[in-house]
Short mmCIF file of C-alpha atoms in Angstrom, two decimals:
data_model
loop_
_atom_site.label_atom_id
_atom_site.label_comp_id
_atom_site.label_asym_id
_atom_site.label_seq_id
_atom_site.Cartn_x
_atom_site.Cartn_y
_atom_site.Cartn_z
CA UNK A 15 103.66 -89.02 -146.23
CA UNK A 16 105.64 -92.12 -147.18
CA UNK A 17 107.85 -91.58 -150.21
CA UNK A 18 107.33 -93.88 -153.15
CA UNK A 19 110.01 -96.43 -153.94
CA UNK A 20 112.63 -95.45 -156.47
CA UNK A 21 111.15 -97.61 -159.25
CA UNK A 22 107.55 -96.42 -158.56
CA UNK A 23 108.60 -92.79 -158.27
CA UNK A 24 110.71 -92.74 -161.39
CA UNK A 25 108.10 -94.38 -163.63
CA UNK A 26 105.80 -91.41 -163.12
CA UNK A 27 108.50 -89.05 -164.38
CA UNK A 28 108.77 -88.01 -168.03
CA UNK A 29 112.34 -88.36 -169.23
CA UNK A 30 113.78 -86.75 -172.34
CA UNK A 31 116.64 -88.49 -174.16
CA UNK A 32 117.59 -87.08 -177.53
CA UNK A 33 117.33 -89.50 -180.45
CA UNK A 34 120.04 -87.59 -182.30
CA UNK A 35 122.49 -90.17 -183.60
CA UNK A 36 125.81 -90.48 -181.81
CA UNK A 37 128.89 -92.34 -182.99
CA UNK A 38 130.85 -95.24 -181.55
CA UNK A 39 130.54 -96.33 -177.93
CA UNK A 40 128.08 -93.62 -176.74
CA UNK A 41 125.61 -94.69 -179.45
CA UNK A 42 125.87 -98.37 -178.52
CA UNK A 43 125.26 -97.71 -174.84
CA UNK A 44 122.49 -95.14 -175.35
CA UNK A 45 120.53 -97.59 -177.51
CA UNK A 46 120.88 -100.33 -174.87
CA UNK A 47 119.72 -97.95 -172.13
CA UNK A 48 116.68 -96.73 -174.07
CA UNK A 49 115.69 -100.31 -174.86
CA UNK A 50 115.80 -101.30 -171.18
CA UNK A 51 113.91 -98.18 -170.05
CA UNK A 52 111.17 -98.93 -172.57
CA UNK A 53 110.90 -102.51 -171.29
CA UNK A 54 110.53 -101.22 -167.72
CA UNK A 55 107.73 -98.91 -168.84
CA UNK A 56 109.50 -95.59 -168.51
CA UNK A 57 107.74 -92.50 -169.86
CA UNK A 58 110.26 -91.42 -172.50
CA UNK A 59 110.14 -88.59 -174.99
CA UNK A 60 112.58 -87.75 -177.78
CA UNK A 61 110.90 -84.43 -178.65
CA UNK A 62 113.01 -81.49 -177.40
CA UNK A 63 109.95 -79.23 -177.57
CA UNK A 64 107.92 -81.40 -175.20
CA UNK A 65 107.92 -80.64 -171.48
CA UNK A 66 109.84 -83.17 -169.40
CA UNK A 67 110.71 -83.65 -165.75
CA UNK A 68 114.30 -84.52 -166.60
CA UNK A 69 116.75 -84.72 -169.48
CA UNK A 70 119.44 -87.36 -169.57
CA UNK A 71 121.93 -85.79 -171.94
CA UNK A 72 124.65 -87.74 -173.67
CA UNK A 73 127.69 -85.42 -173.79
CA UNK A 74 125.40 -82.42 -174.41
CA UNK A 75 121.85 -81.22 -173.68
CA UNK A 76 119.20 -80.79 -176.38
CA UNK A 77 116.04 -79.80 -174.46
CA UNK A 78 115.12 -76.35 -173.16
CA UNK A 79 111.96 -77.65 -171.44
CA UNK A 80 113.36 -80.25 -169.06
CA UNK A 81 113.13 -79.20 -165.40
CA UNK A 82 116.25 -81.08 -164.30
CA UNK A 83 119.32 -82.11 -166.27
CA UNK A 84 121.74 -85.00 -165.84
CA UNK A 85 124.75 -85.19 -168.11
CA UNK A 86 126.18 -88.58 -169.01
CA UNK A 87 129.78 -87.88 -169.96
CA UNK A 88 131.95 -89.89 -172.29
CA UNK A 89 135.48 -88.58 -171.88
CA UNK A 90 137.81 -85.73 -172.77
CA UNK A 91 139.46 -84.53 -175.96
CA UNK A 92 143.10 -84.87 -175.01
CA UNK A 93 144.99 -84.37 -178.28
CA UNK A 94 146.16 -80.80 -178.87
CA UNK A 95 144.32 -80.32 -182.15
CA UNK A 96 141.03 -81.28 -180.46
CA UNK A 97 141.30 -79.44 -177.14
CA UNK A 98 138.99 -76.58 -178.21
CA UNK A 99 136.15 -79.12 -178.47
CA UNK A 100 136.19 -79.46 -174.67
CA UNK A 101 134.59 -76.01 -174.40
CA UNK A 102 131.19 -77.40 -175.36
CA UNK A 103 131.55 -80.16 -172.77
CA UNK A 104 132.36 -77.56 -170.10
CA UNK A 105 129.34 -75.48 -171.16
CA UNK A 106 127.02 -78.46 -170.69
CA UNK A 107 128.60 -79.51 -167.39
CA UNK A 108 127.81 -76.07 -165.99
CA UNK A 109 124.14 -76.52 -166.94
CA UNK A 110 123.88 -79.93 -165.24
CA UNK A 111 122.13 -80.69 -161.95
CA UNK A 112 124.05 -83.95 -161.83
CA UNK A 113 126.54 -85.93 -163.89
CA UNK A 114 127.34 -89.57 -164.61
CA UNK A 115 130.89 -90.63 -165.45
CA UNK A 116 131.77 -94.01 -166.93
CA UNK A 117 134.76 -94.65 -164.69
CA UNK A 118 136.80 -93.11 -161.89
CA UNK A 119 139.54 -92.35 -164.40
CA UNK A 120 137.07 -90.54 -166.66
CA UNK A 121 135.88 -88.40 -163.73
CA UNK A 122 139.45 -87.55 -162.76
CA UNK A 123 140.35 -86.68 -166.34
CA UNK A 124 137.32 -84.39 -166.78
CA UNK A 125 138.03 -82.49 -163.56
CA UNK A 126 141.73 -82.11 -164.30
CA UNK A 127 141.39 -81.15 -167.98
CA UNK A 128 138.02 -79.42 -168.32
CA UNK A 129 136.26 -78.19 -165.17
CA UNK A 130 134.81 -79.21 -161.82
CA UNK A 131 131.87 -81.59 -162.01
CA UNK A 132 128.57 -81.05 -160.14
CA UNK A 133 128.60 -82.05 -156.47
CA UNK A 134 126.12 -84.76 -157.37
CA UNK A 135 128.21 -86.90 -159.69
CA UNK A 136 128.01 -90.67 -159.90
CA UNK A 137 130.32 -93.26 -161.45
CA UNK A 138 128.30 -95.91 -163.31
CA UNK A 139 130.02 -98.39 -165.59
CA UNK A 140 128.41 -99.34 -168.88
CA UNK A 141 126.46 -102.59 -168.88
CA UNK A 142 125.37 -105.24 -171.34
CA UNK A 143 122.64 -107.86 -171.53
CA UNK A 144 124.25 -110.87 -169.88
CA UNK A 145 121.29 -113.11 -170.74
CA UNK A 146 121.93 -112.47 -174.45
CA UNK A 147 125.63 -113.14 -173.97
CA UNK A 148 124.90 -116.33 -172.04
CA UNK A 149 122.60 -117.64 -174.78
CA UNK A 150 125.03 -116.89 -177.61
CA UNK A 151 126.24 -119.95 -179.50
CA UNK A 152 130.00 -120.51 -179.50
CA UNK A 153 130.28 -121.38 -183.19
CA UNK A 154 133.08 -119.04 -184.31
CA UNK A 155 136.14 -121.07 -183.41
CA UNK A 156 139.11 -120.69 -185.78
CA UNK A 157 142.04 -122.16 -183.84
CA UNK A 158 143.23 -124.09 -180.81
CA UNK A 159 144.01 -120.90 -178.86
CA UNK A 160 141.90 -117.96 -179.94
CA UNK A 161 142.38 -114.30 -179.09
CA UNK A 162 139.96 -111.56 -180.09
CA UNK A 163 140.10 -107.79 -180.31
CA UNK A 164 137.23 -105.48 -181.19
CA UNK A 165 137.08 -101.72 -181.77
CA UNK A 166 136.38 -98.83 -184.10
CA UNK A 167 139.96 -99.02 -185.33
CA UNK A 168 142.25 -95.99 -185.19
CA UNK A 169 145.73 -95.34 -183.80
CA UNK A 170 144.54 -94.74 -180.24
CA UNK A 171 143.23 -98.33 -180.22
CA UNK A 172 146.75 -99.59 -181.07
CA UNK A 173 145.82 -102.11 -183.76
CA UNK A 174 149.35 -102.60 -185.15
CA UNK A 175 150.95 -102.89 -181.71
CA UNK A 176 148.41 -105.56 -180.79
CA UNK A 177 148.98 -107.54 -184.00
CA UNK A 178 152.78 -107.31 -183.86
CA UNK A 179 152.89 -108.26 -180.19
CA UNK A 180 150.63 -111.25 -180.83
CA UNK A 181 152.82 -112.38 -183.74
CA UNK A 182 155.96 -112.09 -181.62
CA UNK A 183 154.36 -114.30 -178.99
CA UNK A 184 153.39 -116.84 -181.67
CA UNK A 185 156.93 -116.98 -183.05
CA UNK A 186 158.77 -116.95 -179.75
CA UNK A 187 156.61 -119.68 -178.25
CA UNK A 188 155.99 -121.76 -181.38
CA UNK A 189 152.22 -121.31 -180.99
CA UNK A 190 151.28 -121.61 -184.63
CA UNK A 191 147.96 -123.14 -183.57
CA UNK A 192 146.78 -119.69 -182.42
CA UNK A 193 144.77 -117.00 -184.20
CA UNK A 194 143.89 -113.39 -183.49
CA UNK A 195 140.30 -112.63 -184.52
CA UNK A 196 139.74 -108.95 -185.37
CA UNK A 197 136.24 -107.43 -185.25
CA UNK A 198 135.67 -104.01 -186.81
CA UNK A 199 136.76 -102.39 -190.06
CA UNK A 200 140.48 -103.20 -190.29
CA UNK A 201 140.91 -102.32 -193.96
CA UNK A 202 142.98 -99.23 -193.19
CA UNK A 203 145.64 -101.37 -191.52
CA UNK A 204 145.61 -104.80 -193.15
CA UNK A 205 147.73 -103.79 -196.15
CA UNK A 206 150.50 -102.54 -193.85
CA UNK A 207 150.91 -106.01 -192.35
CA UNK A 208 153.22 -108.54 -194.00
CA UNK A 209 151.91 -111.87 -195.26
CA UNK A 210 153.73 -113.92 -192.62
CA UNK A 211 151.63 -112.21 -189.96
CA UNK A 212 148.37 -112.18 -191.92
CA UNK A 213 148.02 -115.96 -191.85
CA UNK A 214 147.56 -115.77 -188.07
CA UNK A 215 144.77 -113.17 -188.34
CA UNK A 216 141.06 -113.65 -188.94
CA UNK A 217 139.54 -110.31 -189.97
CA UNK A 218 135.75 -110.37 -189.69
CA UNK A 219 135.06 -106.67 -190.27
CA UNK A 220 131.86 -105.14 -188.91
CA UNK A 221 129.47 -107.89 -187.81
CA UNK A 222 126.10 -108.05 -186.05
CA UNK A 223 126.02 -107.83 -182.27
CA UNK A 224 124.77 -111.40 -181.84
CA UNK A 225 127.70 -112.60 -183.96
CA UNK A 226 130.08 -110.57 -181.80
CA UNK A 227 128.83 -112.47 -178.74
CA UNK A 228 129.33 -115.75 -180.61
CA UNK A 229 132.93 -114.82 -181.42
CA UNK A 230 133.55 -113.82 -177.79
CA UNK A 231 132.03 -117.05 -176.52
CA UNK A 232 134.24 -119.00 -178.95
CA UNK A 233 137.43 -117.18 -177.91
CA UNK A 234 139.80 -117.66 -174.98
CA UNK A 235 141.19 -114.16 -174.38
CA UNK A 236 140.60 -110.54 -175.39
CA UNK A 237 143.35 -108.05 -176.25
CA UNK A 238 142.41 -104.40 -175.65
CA UNK A 239 145.41 -102.09 -175.52
CA UNK A 240 143.67 -98.78 -176.18
CA UNK A 241 145.14 -95.53 -174.90
CA UNK A 242 142.69 -93.84 -172.45
CA UNK A 243 139.38 -95.61 -173.11
CA UNK A 244 136.84 -94.46 -170.51
CA UNK A 245 134.65 -97.58 -170.42
CA UNK A 246 134.84 -99.63 -173.64
CA UNK A 247 131.63 -101.49 -174.51
CA UNK A 248 133.61 -104.24 -176.24
CA UNK A 249 135.41 -105.03 -172.98
CA UNK A 250 132.15 -105.01 -171.01
CA UNK A 251 130.69 -107.48 -173.53
CA UNK A 252 133.82 -109.62 -173.47
CA UNK A 253 133.74 -109.83 -169.68
CA UNK A 254 130.05 -110.75 -169.88
CA UNK A 255 131.08 -113.72 -172.01
CA UNK A 256 133.69 -114.83 -169.48
CA UNK A 257 136.72 -113.64 -171.41
CA UNK A 258 139.92 -112.68 -169.65
CA UNK A 259 141.17 -109.34 -170.93
CA UNK A 260 144.69 -108.04 -171.56
CA UNK A 261 144.69 -104.24 -171.18
CA UNK A 262 146.98 -101.34 -170.33
CA UNK A 263 147.18 -99.33 -167.10
CA UNK A 264 145.57 -96.12 -168.42
CA UNK A 265 141.90 -95.28 -168.78
CA UNK A 266 138.87 -96.94 -167.26
CA UNK A 267 139.48 -100.37 -168.80
CA UNK A 268 141.55 -101.68 -165.91
CA UNK A 269 138.74 -100.67 -163.52
CA UNK A 270 136.41 -102.95 -165.47
CA UNK A 271 138.86 -105.84 -165.81
CA UNK A 272 140.03 -106.08 -162.19
CA UNK A 273 140.75 -109.76 -161.44
CA UNK A 274 139.34 -110.85 -164.82
CA UNK A 275 142.55 -110.32 -166.74
CA UNK A 276 146.04 -108.85 -166.85
CA UNK A 277 147.10 -105.19 -166.87
CA UNK A 278 150.27 -104.13 -168.74
CA UNK A 279 151.99 -101.26 -166.92
CA UNK A 280 153.26 -99.44 -169.99
CA UNK A 281 151.56 -96.04 -170.17
CA UNK A 282 152.00 -92.66 -168.52
CA UNK A 283 149.71 -89.63 -168.71
CA UNK A 284 150.00 -86.35 -166.80
CA UNK A 285 146.57 -84.97 -167.76
CA UNK A 286 148.16 -82.55 -170.21
CA UNK A 287 147.22 -82.35 -173.92
CA UNK A 288 149.29 -84.67 -176.10
CA UNK A 289 150.60 -83.87 -179.56
CA UNK A 290 150.00 -87.23 -181.16
CA UNK A 291 149.16 -90.81 -180.23
CA UNK A 292 151.47 -93.30 -181.92
CA UNK A 293 150.70 -96.96 -182.36
CA UNK A 294 154.15 -98.21 -181.35
CA UNK A 295 153.79 -100.17 -178.13
CA UNK A 296 156.70 -102.57 -177.70
CA UNK A 297 156.03 -106.01 -179.21
CA UNK A 298 158.01 -107.55 -176.36
CA UNK A 299 155.77 -105.89 -173.76
CA UNK A 300 152.63 -107.12 -175.54
CA UNK A 301 154.09 -110.61 -175.95
CA UNK A 302 154.93 -110.73 -172.23
CA UNK A 303 151.37 -109.66 -171.43
CA UNK A 304 149.98 -112.49 -173.56
CA UNK A 305 152.31 -114.92 -171.79
CA UNK A 306 151.02 -113.69 -168.43
CA UNK A 307 147.34 -113.87 -169.33
CA UNK A 308 147.71 -117.45 -170.55
CA UNK A 309 148.97 -118.36 -167.09
CA UNK A 310 145.67 -117.21 -165.55
CA UNK A 311 143.66 -119.92 -167.34
CA UNK A 312 141.26 -119.47 -170.21
CA UNK A 313 137.79 -118.61 -168.91
CA UNK A 314 136.95 -116.14 -166.17
CA UNK A 315 133.72 -115.89 -164.19
CA UNK A 316 130.88 -114.08 -165.93
CA UNK A 317 130.49 -110.65 -164.33
CA UNK A 318 126.93 -110.05 -163.05
CA UNK A 319 127.96 -106.57 -161.86
CA UNK A 320 128.14 -105.54 -165.53
CA UNK A 321 124.64 -106.70 -166.41
CA UNK A 322 122.53 -103.98 -168.05
CA UNK A 323 119.76 -104.45 -165.47
CA UNK A 324 122.24 -103.52 -162.73
CA UNK A 325 123.39 -100.48 -164.72
CA UNK A 326 119.82 -99.32 -165.38
CA UNK A 327 118.92 -99.63 -161.69
CA UNK A 328 121.87 -97.41 -160.83
CA UNK A 329 120.77 -94.83 -163.43
CA UNK A 330 117.23 -94.89 -162.07
CA UNK A 331 118.39 -94.51 -158.47
CA UNK A 332 120.59 -91.56 -159.38
CA UNK A 333 117.89 -89.84 -161.45
CA UNK A 334 115.45 -90.31 -158.58
CA UNK A 335 117.90 -88.63 -156.20
CA UNK A 336 118.08 -85.57 -158.49
CA UNK A 337 114.38 -85.18 -159.22
#
């Protein structure tokens, strides 16, 4: 008997995805994925007590009635005070029939720091809706040369290093016509920055997703110097808007950026727990990175490989191979 096509086969399958709220990047991506699966006509359930052919778990599993289980992993707890939290991740990996990692680096980190992944493990980068990005209006221009950075701000995202490095570049190159636009709650850090620097910053706080796309479309470059991000949604969205991205050499970010930006070779990691992450990247290194990314030209090509439709098709193909 001829086997049904992947899309036909998978639409007959009942899929459980927990609607339990997640935080940060996993929440953003899960909501995008569910939205796309609903548009396709997928048979989804969020009831853990309902029978299902498969569960797609985000970091952990919630259903006892799903016949097959795929675990979509986020990353690893790598600071010493958090290491014990990896035990739950290991427990769920051992229950999985298959796993999805967000980047090659994330897969390597999980296997070196937690446990071996299932033999059926796929690397699928996060995606975003490129049609929404393409239709966004570029009406958030604040300067002649505009940089943007976007995150749930904490030390691992290196907010102060990014700001100080940007300011050094402004001073050293007399580029007072430039601004750094900051998306996300920056209130924890803004009072630690002197007034000379503040006048080159535009802090927008938490804004709606459509407005984020408008800022990205209005900007020239993105700065994302996070330590060990697996697959940052902000970078995916920035690349979808044609931004060139300045990033560091650790984590999955450089896998996303590829030729669409500049990588600063400044970080080392031996897959051992670290005591503390300090936000003290050299301002000179950051300034040099900004100098280098300006030489590449402002806009990059929009990246169709990061479109959410492409990502969803890869998820569907992998789930079909497990079922």
